[in-house]
PDB file of C-alpha atoms in Angstrom:
ATOM      1  CA  GLU A   1      67.517  44.788  51.786  1.00 75.00           C
ATOM      2  CA  ALA A   2      65.739  45.371  55.085  1.00 72.00           C
ATOM      3  CA  GLN A   3      64.614  48.959  55.277  1.00 84.00           C
ATOM      4  CA  VAL A   4      62.079  51.532  56.370  1.00 89.00           C
ATOM      5  CA  THR A   5      61.097  53.884  53.556  1.00 92.00           C
ATOM      6  CA  GLN A   6      59.598  57.295  54.093  1.00 94.00           C
ATOM      7  CA  ASN A   7      58.177  59.603  51.458  1.00 96.00           C
ATOM      8  CA  PRO A   8      58.616  62.367  50.724  1.00 95.00           C
ATOM      9  CA  ARG A   9      62.092  63.186  52.041  1.00 92.00           C
ATOM     10  CA  TYR A  10      61.471  66.909  51.830  1.00 93.00           C
ATOM     11  CA  LEU A  11      58.188  68.823  51.764  1.00 95.00           C
ATOM     12  CA  ILE A  12      57.245  72.482  51.919  1.00 96.00           C
ATOM     13  CA  THR A  13      53.554  73.162  52.326  1.00 95.00           C
ATOM     14  CA  VAL A  14      51.157  75.897  53.394  1.00 96.00           C
ATOM     15  CA  THR A  15      49.173  76.149  56.589  1.00 97.00           C
ATOM     16  CA  GLY A  16      45.964  74.154  56.511  1.00 97.00           C
ATOM     17  CA  LYS A  17      46.697  72.001  53.477  1.00 96.00           C
ATOM     18  CA  LYS A  18      46.265  68.360  54.401  1.00 97.00           C
ATOM     19  CA  LEU A  19      49.268  66.136  53.836  1.00 97.00           C
ATOM     20  CA  THR A  20      50.339  62.544  54.346  1.00 97.00           C
ATOM     21  CA  VAL A  21      53.819  61.218  54.968  1.00 98.00           C
ATOM     22  CA  THR A  22      54.067  57.568  54.069  1.00 98.00           C
ATOM     23  CA  CYS A  23      56.116  54.939  55.864  1.00 97.00           C
ATOM     24  CA  SER A  24      56.651  51.430  54.649  1.00 97.00           C
ATOM     25  CA  GLN A  25      58.756  48.557  56.015  1.00 94.00           C
ATOM     26  CA  ASN A  26      59.639  45.301  54.302  1.00 92.00           C
ATOM     27  CA  MET A  27      60.558  43.261  57.380  1.00 88.00           C
ATOM     28  CA  ASN A  28      57.103  42.100  58.501  1.00 90.00           C
ATOM     29  CA  HIS A  29      57.547  44.107  61.701  1.00 89.00           C
ATOM     30  CA  GLU A  30      54.660  44.407  64.118  1.00 88.00           C
ATOM     31  CA  TYR A  31      55.733  47.569  65.885  1.00 88.00           C
ATOM     32  CA  MET A  32      55.899  50.901  64.078  1.00 91.00           C
ATOM     33  CA  SER A  33      56.087  54.436  65.349  1.00 91.00           C
ATOM     34  CA  TRP A  34      56.491  58.063  64.332  1.00 94.00           C
ATOM     35  CA  TYR A  35      58.813  60.622  65.908  1.00 91.00           C
ATOM     36  CA  ARG A  36      59.564  64.247  65.381  1.00 92.00           C
ATOM     37  CA  GLN A  37      62.998  65.677  65.983  1.00 87.00           C
ATOM     38  CA  ASP A  38      63.448  69.297  66.979  1.00 87.00           C
ATOM     39  CA  PRO A  39      66.646  71.110  67.983  1.00 80.00           C
ATOM     40  CA  GLY A  40      67.341  70.807  71.690  1.00 74.00           C
ATOM     41  CA  LEU A  41      64.376  68.513  72.229  1.00 76.00           C
ATOM     42  CA  GLY A  42      65.650  65.310  70.698  1.00 76.00           C
ATOM     43  CA  LEU A  43      63.239  62.731  69.341  1.00 81.00           C
ATOM     44  CA  ARG A  44      59.654  62.771  70.601  1.00 86.00           C
ATOM     45  CA  GLN A  45      57.189  60.027  69.873  1.00 86.00           C
ATOM     46  CA  ILE A  46      53.990  61.067  68.091  1.00 93.00           C
ATOM     47  CA  TYR A  47      52.075  57.790  67.641  1.00 93.00           C
ATOM     48  CA  TYR A  48      52.889  54.125  67.711  1.00 90.00           C
ATOM     49  CA  SER A  49      51.268  50.934  66.548  1.00 91.00           C
ATOM     50  CA  MET A  50      51.669  47.502  68.105  1.00 86.00           C
ATOM     51  CA  ASN A  51      50.015  45.734  65.184  1.00 89.00           C
ATOM     52  CA  VAL A  52      47.455  46.117  62.407  1.00 93.00           C
ATOM     53  CA  GLU A  53      44.505  48.252  63.524  1.00 94.00           C
ATOM     54  CA  VAL A  54      46.203  48.890  66.894  1.00 91.00           C
ATOM     55  CA  THR A  55      47.469  52.443  67.373  1.00 94.00           C
ATOM     56  CA  ASP A  56      48.076  54.631  70.392  1.00 90.00           C
ATOM     57  CA  LYS A  57      49.218  58.129  71.232  1.00 90.00           C
ATOM     58  CA  GLY A  58      52.804  58.885  72.004  1.00 86.00           C
ATOM     59  CA  ASP A  59      54.145  61.948  73.754  1.00 82.00           C
ATOM     60  CA  VAL A  60      53.084  64.621  71.257  1.00 91.00           C
ATOM     61  CA  PRO A  61      50.053  63.386  69.251  1.00 95.00           C
ATOM     62  CA  GLU A  62      48.189  66.688  68.899  1.00 96.00           C
ATOM     63  CA  GLY A  63      47.625  67.682  65.289  1.00 97.00           C
ATOM     64  CA  TYR A  64      48.480  64.255  63.894  1.00 98.00           C
ATOM     65  CA  LYS A  65      46.619  61.131  62.841  1.00 98.00           C
ATOM     66  CA  VAL A  66      47.851  57.695  61.863  1.00 98.00           C
ATOM     67  CA  SER A  67      46.400  54.511  60.482  1.00 97.00           C
ATOM     68  CA  ARG A  68      47.599  50.921  60.329  1.00 97.00           C
ATOM     69  CA  LYS A  69      45.407  49.087  57.853  1.00 97.00           C
ATOM     70  CA  GLU A  70      48.169  46.720  56.824  1.00 96.00           C
ATOM     71  CA  LYS A  71      51.313  45.578  58.538  1.00 95.00           C
ATOM     72  CA  ARG A  72      53.862  47.162  56.233  1.00 96.00           C
ATOM     73  CA  ASN A  73      52.429  50.712  56.090  1.00 97.00           C
ATOM     74  CA  PHE A  74      52.015  53.341  58.780  1.00 98.00           C
ATOM     75  CA  PRO A  75      51.175  56.742  57.261  1.00 98.00           C
ATOM     76  CA  LEU A  76      51.305  59.963  59.264  1.00 98.00           C
ATOM     77  CA  ILE A  77      48.504  62.396  58.449  1.00 98.00           C
ATOM     78  CA  LEU A  78      48.426  66.103  59.155  1.00 97.00           C
ATOM     79  CA  GLU A  79      44.850  67.194  58.565  1.00 96.00           C
ATOM     80  CA  SER A  80      45.560  70.906  58.959  1.00 97.00           C
ATOM     81  CA  PRO A  81      49.295  71.550  59.224  1.00 97.00           C
ATOM     82  CA  SER A  82      50.520  74.538  61.191  1.00 97.00           C
ATOM     83  CA  PRO A  83      53.968  76.187  61.306  1.00 97.00           C
ATOM     84  CA  ASN A  84      54.728  74.580  64.693  1.00 96.00           C
ATOM     85  CA  GLN A  85      54.681  71.233  62.917  1.00 98.00           C
ATOM     86  CA  THR A  86      57.737  72.219  60.950  1.00 97.00           C
ATOM     87  CA  SER A  87      60.164  69.513  61.956  1.00 96.00           C
ATOM     88  CA  LEU A  88      62.161  66.464  60.951  1.00 92.00           C
ATOM     89  CA  TYR A  89      60.025  63.334  61.106  1.00 94.00           C
ATOM     90  CA  PHE A  90      61.202  59.754  61.493  1.00 91.00           C
ATOM     91  CA  CYS A  91      59.318  56.522  61.128  1.00 92.00           C
ATOM     92  CA  ALA A  92      60.628  53.426  62.899  1.00 88.00           C
ATOM     93  CA  SER A  93      59.785  49.742  63.047  1.00 88.00           C
ATOM     94  CA  SER A  94      60.815  46.662  64.987  1.00 81.00           C
ATOM     95  CA  PHE A  95      59.795  43.032  64.992  1.00 72.00           C
ATOM     96  CA  ARG A  96      58.439  42.790  68.490  1.00 62.00           C
ATOM     97  CA  VAL A  97      58.361  44.373  71.894  1.00 52.00           C
ATOM     98  CA  GLY A  98      61.766  45.034  73.373  1.00 51.00           C
ATOM     99  CA  GLY A  99      65.226  43.554  72.967  1.00 45.00           C
ATOM    100  CA  THR A 100      65.279  43.635  69.226  1.00 53.00           C
ATOM    101  CA  GLU A 101      66.801  45.827  66.599  1.00 60.00           C
ATOM    102  CA  ALA A 102      64.796  48.880  65.619  1.00 71.00           C
ATOM    103  CA  PHE A 103      65.040  50.359  62.145  1.00 80.00           C
ATOM    104  CA  PHE A 104      64.491  53.998  61.354  1.00 82.00           C
ATOM    105  CA  GLY A 105      63.619  55.627  58.063  1.00 87.00           C
ATOM    106  CA  GLN A 106      65.811  58.351  56.579  1.00 85.00           C
ATOM    107  CA  GLY A 107      63.575  61.138  57.754  1.00 89.00           C
ATOM    108  CA  THR A 108      61.158  63.643  56.222  1.00 94.00           C
ATOM    109  CA  ARG A 109      61.967  67.304  56.570  1.00 93.00           C
ATOM    110  CA  LEU A 110      58.655  69.170  56.650  1.00 97.00           C
ATOM    111  CA  THR A 111      58.308  72.937  56.472  1.00 96.00           C
ATOM    112  CA  VAL A 112      54.897  74.533  56.983  1.00 97.00           C
ATOM    113  CA  VAL A 113      54.681  78.166  55.943  1.00 96.00           C
TER     114      VAL A 113
ATOM    115  CA  GLY B   1      55.499  61.730  82.111  1.00 72.00           C
ATOM    116  CA  GLU B   2      59.080  60.648  81.696  1.00 79.00           C
ATOM    117  CA  ASN B   3      61.886  63.179  81.318  1.00 85.00           C
ATOM    118  CA  VAL B   4      65.203  62.110  79.818  1.00 89.00           C
ATOM    119  CA  GLU B   5      68.232  64.364  79.996  1.00 92.00           C
ATOM    120  CA  GLN B   6      71.386  63.686  78.022  1.00 93.00           C
ATOM    121  CA  HIS B   7      74.907  65.092  78.430  1.00 95.00           C
ATOM    122  CA  PRO B   8      77.068  66.322  76.901  1.00 96.00           C
ATOM    123  CA  SER B   9      75.433  67.866  73.840  1.00 92.00           C
ATOM    124  CA  THR B  10      78.732  67.730  71.950  1.00 95.00           C
ATOM    125  CA  LEU B  11      81.776  65.564  72.541  1.00 97.00           C
ATOM    126  CA  SER B  12      85.069  65.647  70.718  1.00 97.00           C
ATOM    127  CA  VAL B  13      87.654  62.894  71.235  1.00 97.00           C
ATOM    128  CA  GLN B  14      90.852  61.761  69.600  1.00 97.00           C
ATOM    129  CA  GLU B  15      90.780  58.538  67.627  1.00 97.00           C
ATOM    130  CA  GLY B  16      91.534  55.631  69.933  1.00 97.00           C
ATOM    131  CA  ASP B  17      90.260  57.377  73.067  1.00 97.00           C
ATOM    132  CA  SER B  18      87.093  56.419  74.910  1.00 97.00           C
ATOM    133  CA  ALA B  19      83.818  58.353  74.803  1.00 98.00           C
ATOM    134  CA  VAL B  20      81.128  58.376  77.472  1.00 98.00           C
ATOM    135  CA  ILE B  21      77.626  59.789  77.101  1.00 98.00           C
ATOM    136  CA  LYS B  22      75.309  59.975  80.103  1.00 98.00           C
ATOM    137  CA  CYS B  23      71.535  60.059  80.447  1.00 97.00           C
ATOM    138  CA  THR B  24      69.218  60.433  83.394  1.00 96.00           C
ATOM    139  CA  TYR B  25      65.541  59.584  83.555  1.00 95.00           C
ATOM    140  CA  SER B  26      62.780  60.478  85.971  1.00 93.00           C
ATOM    141  CA  ASP B  27      60.185  57.688  85.833  1.00 90.00           C
ATOM    142  CA  SER B  28      61.144  54.678  87.924  1.00 90.00           C
ATOM    143  CA  ALA B  29      58.662  52.598  85.883  1.00 88.00           C
ATOM    144  CA  SER B  30      60.877  52.856  82.795  1.00 90.00           C
ATOM    145  CA  ASN B  31      62.439  49.476  82.137  1.00 88.00           C
ATOM    146  CA  TYR B  32      63.942  49.621  78.669  1.00 87.00           C
ATOM    147  CA  PHE B  33      66.831  51.871  77.646  1.00 92.00           C
ATOM    148  CA  PRO B  34      68.030  51.853  74.033  1.00 90.00           C
ATOM    149  CA  TRP B  35      70.774  53.885  72.412  1.00 92.00           C
ATOM    150  CA  TYR B  36      70.544  55.037  68.799  1.00 89.00           C
ATOM    151  CA  LYS B  37      73.172  56.298  66.359  1.00 89.00           C
ATOM    152  CA  GLN B  38      72.114  58.810  63.748  1.00 84.00           C
ATOM    153  CA  GLU B  39      74.464  59.488  60.875  1.00 80.00           C
ATOM    154  CA  LEU B  40      74.133  62.485  58.609  1.00 73.00           C
ATOM    155  CA  GLY B  41      71.411  61.951  56.008  1.00 67.00           C
ATOM    156  CA  LYS B  42      70.396  58.599  57.437  1.00 69.00           C
ATOM    157  CA  GLY B  43      67.845  57.336  59.889  1.00 68.00           C
ATOM    158  CA  SER B  44      68.791  56.287  63.356  1.00 75.00           C
ATOM    159  CA  GLN B  45      69.902  52.763  64.158  1.00 78.00           C
ATOM    160  CA  LEU B  46      69.696  50.924  67.427  1.00 82.00           C
ATOM    161  CA  ILE B  47      73.252  50.198  68.570  1.00 89.00           C
ATOM    162  CA  ILE B  48      72.698  48.722  72.007  1.00 90.00           C
ATOM    163  CA  ASP B  49      69.967  48.471  74.604  1.00 89.00           C
ATOM    164  CA  ILE B  50      69.556  47.393  78.197  1.00 90.00           C
ATOM    165  CA  ARG B  51      66.664  46.303  80.335  1.00 87.00           C
ATOM    166  CA  SER B  52      66.150  47.265  83.946  1.00 85.00           C
ATOM    167  CA  ASN B  53      67.024  43.817  85.281  1.00 85.00           C
ATOM    168  CA  VAL B  54      70.581  44.117  83.960  1.00 84.00           C
ATOM    169  CA  GLY B  55      73.339  46.430  85.167  1.00 92.00           C
ATOM    170  CA  GLU B  56      75.715  46.296  82.229  1.00 95.00           C
ATOM    171  CA  LYS B  57      75.771  45.053  78.655  1.00 92.00           C
ATOM    172  CA  LYS B  58      78.660  44.920  76.182  1.00 95.00           C
ATOM    173  CA  ASP B  59      78.893  44.489  72.448  1.00 92.00           C
ATOM    174  CA  GLN B  60      82.463  44.685  71.169  1.00 94.00           C
ATOM    175  CA  ARG B  61      83.587  48.316  71.619  1.00 97.00           C
ATOM    176  CA  ILE B  62      80.236  49.502  72.929  1.00 97.00           C
ATOM    177  CA  ALA B  63      78.872  49.087  76.435  1.00 97.00           C
ATOM    178  CA  VAL B  64      75.930  50.439  78.356  1.00 97.00           C
ATOM    179  CA  THR B  65      75.629  50.663  82.144  1.00 97.00           C
ATOM    180  CA  LEU B  66      72.462  51.227  84.137  1.00 96.00           C
ATOM    181  CA  ASN B  67      72.064  52.467  87.699  1.00 95.00           C
ATOM    182  CA  LYS B  68      68.407  52.045  88.602  1.00 92.00           C
ATOM    183  CA  THR B  69      68.773  53.594  92.030  1.00 93.00           C
ATOM    184  CA  ALA B  70      70.254  56.780  90.653  1.00 94.00           C
ATOM    185  CA  LYS B  71      68.118  56.589  87.496  1.00 95.00           C
ATOM    186  CA  HIS B  72      70.961  57.048  85.085  1.00 95.00           C
ATOM    187  CA  PHE B  73      72.488  55.059  82.265  1.00 97.00           C
ATOM    188  CA  SER B  74      75.584  55.620  80.175  1.00 98.00           C
ATOM    189  CA  LEU B  75      76.988  54.693  76.785  1.00 98.00           C
ATOM    190  CA  HIS B  76      80.686  53.829  76.630  1.00 98.00           C
ATOM    191  CA  ILE B  77      82.574  53.593  73.351  1.00 98.00           C
ATOM    192  CA  THR B  78      86.171  52.376  73.586  1.00 97.00           C
ATOM    193  CA  GLU B  79      88.912  52.679  70.962  1.00 97.00           C
ATOM    194  CA  THR B  80      86.894  55.240  69.039  1.00 98.00           C
ATOM    195  CA  GLN B  81      87.203  55.429  65.262  1.00 97.00           C
ATOM    196  CA  PRO B  82      86.291  58.220  62.818  1.00 95.00           C
ATOM    197  CA  GLU B  83      83.255  56.221  61.680  1.00 94.00           C
ATOM    198  CA  ASP B  84      81.888  56.496  65.216  1.00 96.00           C
ATOM    199  CA  SER B  85      81.288  60.191  64.515  1.00 96.00           C
ATOM    200  CA  ALA B  86      77.518  60.715  64.609  1.00 94.00           C
ATOM    201  CA  VAL B  87      74.701  61.953  66.812  1.00 90.00           C
ATOM    202  CA  TYR B  88      73.763  59.544  69.593  1.00 94.00           C
ATOM    203  CA  PHE B  89      70.379  59.449  71.292  1.00 90.00           C
ATOM    204  CA  CYS B  90      69.431  57.703  74.498  1.00 92.00           C
ATOM    205  CA  ALA B  91      65.846  56.764  75.261  1.00 89.00           C
ATOM    206  CA  ALA B  92      63.725  55.380  78.066  1.00 89.00           C
ATOM    207  CA  ALA B  93      60.522  53.410  77.712  1.00 84.00           C
ATOM    208  CA  HIS B  94      58.134  51.385  79.805  1.00 78.00           C
ATOM    209  CA  ASN B  95      57.416  47.993  78.297  1.00 69.00           C
ATOM    210  CA  PHE B  96      58.479  49.278  74.895  1.00 62.00           C
ATOM    211  CA  ASN B  97      55.454  51.479  74.510  1.00 62.00           C
ATOM    212  CA  LYS B  98      56.049  55.203  74.711  1.00 68.00           C
ATOM    213  CA  PHE B  99      59.610  56.210  74.064  1.00 75.00           C
ATOM    214  CA  TYR B 100      61.178  59.326  75.558  1.00 82.00           C
ATOM    215  CA  PHE B 101      64.416  60.444  73.960  1.00 83.00           C
ATOM    216  CA  GLY B 102      67.316  62.540  75.177  1.00 87.00           C
ATOM    217  CA  SER B 103      68.278  65.642  73.211  1.00 85.00           C
ATOM    218  CA  GLY B 104      71.226  63.960  71.510  1.00 89.00           C
ATOM    219  CA  THR B 105      75.027  64.079  71.687  1.00 93.00           C
ATOM    220  CA  LYS B 106      77.092  64.978  68.670  1.00 93.00           C
ATOM    221  CA  LEU B 107      80.252  62.880  68.834  1.00 97.00           C
ATOM    222  CA  ASN B 108      83.233  63.938  66.757  1.00 97.00           C
ATOM    223  CA  VAL B 109      86.164  61.530  66.562  1.00 97.00           C
ATOM    224  CA  LYS B 110      89.261  63.290  65.279  1.00 95.00           C
ATOM    225  CA  PRO B 111      91.698  61.201  63.253  1.00 92.00           C
TER     226      PRO B 111
END
């Protein structure tokens, strides 16, 4: 089954404790990206990757890091989480640029206290 | 940067009626406009998209229209069904790089 898998689904952590949210796709997609969803703001792009070892900042990259060492995985790293990073995070992937179906993961609800 | 506004924030229709969700964007360089459906507890799925060189696109009960001059695009769902109930997001992007999303519309289709 074609899917984008995020882990964990739910996470509560403390300020400053480094964490990683994993994202994996099994469709050999080139394009992957991370979004955060906040009430009234919709989805905002954090980082995206056009291919292995190719990443770029989205709209709200501050406080986040990503890596794309292999095609299937695109982890989101919070080196020092802060309460304003409490949000619902989505990973997405698609085969190529434009005009093709995009798949989203089920989301990771992160709370930073 | 781009600014995408989406209206309405909630929409309630009777089963069988049509639903229309509208979005406006600010950056004339945006050339790709997808619509996503997010169901409770699931990730979002692309349901239809349109590029700037096309004015309208249809896929069964779903259609999207784009007015480049006015910088707005709309999602039209005809003959709505209860399973259409979800949150819908519009987005605008330039060459499929940075995506800017609307704030979402919660559609409720009453049986």
